[in-house]
Short mmCIF file of C-alpha atoms in Angstrom, two decimals:
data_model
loop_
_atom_site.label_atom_id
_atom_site.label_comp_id
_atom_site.label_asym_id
_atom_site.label_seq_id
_atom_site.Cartn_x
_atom_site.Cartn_y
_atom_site.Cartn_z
CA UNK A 1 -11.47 -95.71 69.91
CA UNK A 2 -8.90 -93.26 71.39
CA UNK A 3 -5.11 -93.75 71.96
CA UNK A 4 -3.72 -92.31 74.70
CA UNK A 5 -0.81 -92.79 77.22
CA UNK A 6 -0.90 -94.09 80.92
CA UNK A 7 1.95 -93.39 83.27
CA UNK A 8 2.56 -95.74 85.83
CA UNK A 9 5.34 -96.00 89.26
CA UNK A 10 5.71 -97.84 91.80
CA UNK A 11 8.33 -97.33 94.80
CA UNK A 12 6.78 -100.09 97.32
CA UNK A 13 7.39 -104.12 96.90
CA UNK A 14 8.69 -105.25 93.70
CA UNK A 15 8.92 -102.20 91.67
CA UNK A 16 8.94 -103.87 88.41
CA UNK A 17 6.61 -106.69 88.99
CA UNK A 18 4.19 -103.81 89.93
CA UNK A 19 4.54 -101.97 87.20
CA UNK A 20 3.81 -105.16 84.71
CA UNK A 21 1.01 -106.61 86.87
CA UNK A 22 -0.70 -103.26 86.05
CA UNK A 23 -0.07 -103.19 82.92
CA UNK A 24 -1.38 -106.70 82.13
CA UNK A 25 -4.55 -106.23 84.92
CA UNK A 26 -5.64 -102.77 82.20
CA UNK A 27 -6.16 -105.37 79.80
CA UNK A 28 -9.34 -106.65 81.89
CA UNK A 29 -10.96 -103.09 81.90
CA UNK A 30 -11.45 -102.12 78.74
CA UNK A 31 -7.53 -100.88 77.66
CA UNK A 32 -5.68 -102.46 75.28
CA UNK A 33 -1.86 -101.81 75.58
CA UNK A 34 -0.55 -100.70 72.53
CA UNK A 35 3.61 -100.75 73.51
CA UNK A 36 5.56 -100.09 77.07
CA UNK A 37 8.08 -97.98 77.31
CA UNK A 38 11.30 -98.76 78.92
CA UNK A 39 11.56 -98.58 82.72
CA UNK A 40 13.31 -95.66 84.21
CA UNK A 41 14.50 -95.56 87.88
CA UNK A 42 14.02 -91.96 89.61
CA UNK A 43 14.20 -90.03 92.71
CA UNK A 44 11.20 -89.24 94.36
CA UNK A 45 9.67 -86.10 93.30
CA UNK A 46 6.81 -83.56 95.12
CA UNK A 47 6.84 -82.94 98.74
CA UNK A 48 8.02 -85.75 100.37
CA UNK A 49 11.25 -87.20 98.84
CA UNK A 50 11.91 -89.21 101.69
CA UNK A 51 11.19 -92.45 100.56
CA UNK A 52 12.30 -95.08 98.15
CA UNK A 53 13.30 -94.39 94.31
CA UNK A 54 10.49 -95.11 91.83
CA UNK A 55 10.32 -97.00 88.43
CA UNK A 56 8.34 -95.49 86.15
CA UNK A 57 7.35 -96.17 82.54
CA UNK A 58 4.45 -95.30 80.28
CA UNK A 59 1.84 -97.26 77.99
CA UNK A 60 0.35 -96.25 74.57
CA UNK A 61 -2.93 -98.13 74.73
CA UNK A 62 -6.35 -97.58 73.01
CA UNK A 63 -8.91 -97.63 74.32
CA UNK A 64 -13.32 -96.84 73.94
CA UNK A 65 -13.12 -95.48 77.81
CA UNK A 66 -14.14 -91.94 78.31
CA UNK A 67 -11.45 -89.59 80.49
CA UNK A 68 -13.13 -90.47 83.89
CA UNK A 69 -14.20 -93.88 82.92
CA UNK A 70 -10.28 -94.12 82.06
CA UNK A 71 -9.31 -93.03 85.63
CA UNK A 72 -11.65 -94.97 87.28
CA UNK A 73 -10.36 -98.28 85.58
CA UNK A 74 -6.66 -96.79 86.40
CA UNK A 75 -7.81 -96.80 90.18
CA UNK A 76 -9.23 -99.72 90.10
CA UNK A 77 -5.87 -101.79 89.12
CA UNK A 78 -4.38 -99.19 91.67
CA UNK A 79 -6.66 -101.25 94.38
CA UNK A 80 -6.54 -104.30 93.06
CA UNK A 81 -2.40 -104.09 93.44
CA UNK A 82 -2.81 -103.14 96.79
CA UNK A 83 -2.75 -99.38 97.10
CA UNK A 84 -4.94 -97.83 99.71
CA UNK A 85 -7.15 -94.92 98.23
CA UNK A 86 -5.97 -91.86 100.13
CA UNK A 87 -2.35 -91.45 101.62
CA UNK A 88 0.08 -89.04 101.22
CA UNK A 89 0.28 -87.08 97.90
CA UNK A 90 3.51 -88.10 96.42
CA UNK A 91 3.66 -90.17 98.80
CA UNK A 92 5.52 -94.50 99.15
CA UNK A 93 3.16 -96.26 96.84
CA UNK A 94 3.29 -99.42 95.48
CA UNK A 95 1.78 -98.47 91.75
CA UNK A 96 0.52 -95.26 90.73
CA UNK A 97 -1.52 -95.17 87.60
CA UNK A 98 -1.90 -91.93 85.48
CA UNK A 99 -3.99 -90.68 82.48
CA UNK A 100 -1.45 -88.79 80.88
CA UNK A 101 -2.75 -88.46 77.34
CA UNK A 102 -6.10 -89.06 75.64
CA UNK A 103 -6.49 -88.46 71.67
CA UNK A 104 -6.18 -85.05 71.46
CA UNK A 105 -8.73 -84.30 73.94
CA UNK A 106 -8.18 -81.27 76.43
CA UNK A 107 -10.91 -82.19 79.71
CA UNK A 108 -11.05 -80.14 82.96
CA UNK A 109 -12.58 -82.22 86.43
CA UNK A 110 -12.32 -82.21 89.84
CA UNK A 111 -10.60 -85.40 89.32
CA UNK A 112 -8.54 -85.28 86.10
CA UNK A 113 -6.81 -82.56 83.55
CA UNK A 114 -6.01 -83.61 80.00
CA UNK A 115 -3.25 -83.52 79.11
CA UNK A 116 -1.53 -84.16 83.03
CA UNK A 117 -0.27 -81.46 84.25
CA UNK A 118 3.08 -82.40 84.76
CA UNK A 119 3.36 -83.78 81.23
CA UNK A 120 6.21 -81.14 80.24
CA UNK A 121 7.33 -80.90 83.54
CA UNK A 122 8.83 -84.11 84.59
CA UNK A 123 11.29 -85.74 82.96
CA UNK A 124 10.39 -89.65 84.08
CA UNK A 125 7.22 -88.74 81.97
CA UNK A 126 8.31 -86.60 78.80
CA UNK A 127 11.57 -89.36 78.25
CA UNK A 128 9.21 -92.56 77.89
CA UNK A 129 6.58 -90.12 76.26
CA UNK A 130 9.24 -89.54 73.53
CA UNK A 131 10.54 -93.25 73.77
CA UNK A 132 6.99 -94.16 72.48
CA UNK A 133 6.53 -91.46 70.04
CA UNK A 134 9.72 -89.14 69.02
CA UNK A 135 6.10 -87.37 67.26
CA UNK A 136 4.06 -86.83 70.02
CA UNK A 137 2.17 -83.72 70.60
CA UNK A 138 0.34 -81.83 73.37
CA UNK A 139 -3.31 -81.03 71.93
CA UNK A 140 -2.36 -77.76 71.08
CA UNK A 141 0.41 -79.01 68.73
CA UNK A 142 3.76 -78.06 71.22
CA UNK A 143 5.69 -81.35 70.14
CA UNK A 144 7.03 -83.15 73.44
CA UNK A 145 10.26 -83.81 72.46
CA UNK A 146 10.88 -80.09 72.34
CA UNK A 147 10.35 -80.00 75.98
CA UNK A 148 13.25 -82.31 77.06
CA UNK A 149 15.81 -79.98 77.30
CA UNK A 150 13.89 -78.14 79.65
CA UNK A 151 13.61 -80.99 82.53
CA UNK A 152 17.73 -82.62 81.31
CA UNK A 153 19.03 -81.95 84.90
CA UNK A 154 16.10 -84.11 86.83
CA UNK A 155 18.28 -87.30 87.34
CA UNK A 156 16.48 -90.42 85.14
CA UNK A 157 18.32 -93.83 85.51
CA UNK A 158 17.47 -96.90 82.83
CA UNK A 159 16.59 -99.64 84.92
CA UNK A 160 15.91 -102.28 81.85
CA UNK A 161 12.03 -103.42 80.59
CA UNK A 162 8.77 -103.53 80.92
#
């Protein structure tokens, strides 16, 4: 069994209700959800930014699931709650499910990169990241809380609980 840490956001329908119907339908497919994170309210990041605000938050969970087999549950919740495979990257979406975080595993795809690339990057992942675990590590050891001050001036709003 592995821990890792899922990412979710949602910016179409009931943000929130999104975000905990996936988190309960992971449950199902072999994840168990260890704690939520709080829920953070952001502006849309990437290339297209216009388009509604997202919640985000992120899940510890454990889980026997390889990377891919991981992802592929992830997508499946992602089409179960309605989201059409394709679409616009970074697109209006009404859940978004990502691996963030898997042991310490480091794994290379055409589908997936442990850790997520955007794990230091982005602050509406590194601020629940820490929320979860003020410990947390990439797999080579940089501690994520370390990275915070890095990302301060991307705009994160608490918007309350999974």
């Amino acid at each position: 069994m592995l821990t890792g840490y899922l990412g979710l956001g949602s910016n179409e329908g009931d943000r929130l209700g999104n975000l905990r119907a996936a988190r309960d339908a992971l449950g199902g497919r072999g994840v168990e959800v260890l704690a939520a994170s709080s829920v953070y309210e952001t502006a849309p990041q990437g290339e297209v930014t216009d388009q509604a605000d997202f919640l985000n938050a992120c899940l510890r969970v454990r889980t026997a699931l390889g990377p891919e087999e991981l992802l592929d549950a992830g997508k499946a919740v992602e089409r179960e709650l309605g989201r059409e495979p394709g679409g616009v990257r970074h697109g209006p979406r009404p859940i978004d499910i990502d691996v963030l975080l898997l042991g310490g595993l480091e794994f290379r795809s055409e589908r997936l990169s442990l850790p997520h690339p955007e794990v230091t990057s982005r602050r509406f992942v590194l601020e629940p990241l820490v929320e979860l675990d003020p410990e947390l590590a990439l797999p080579d050891g940089t501690p994520l809380a370390d990275q915070l001050d890095a990302v301060r001036d991307q705009p994160v709003r608490p918007a309350g609980s999974l």
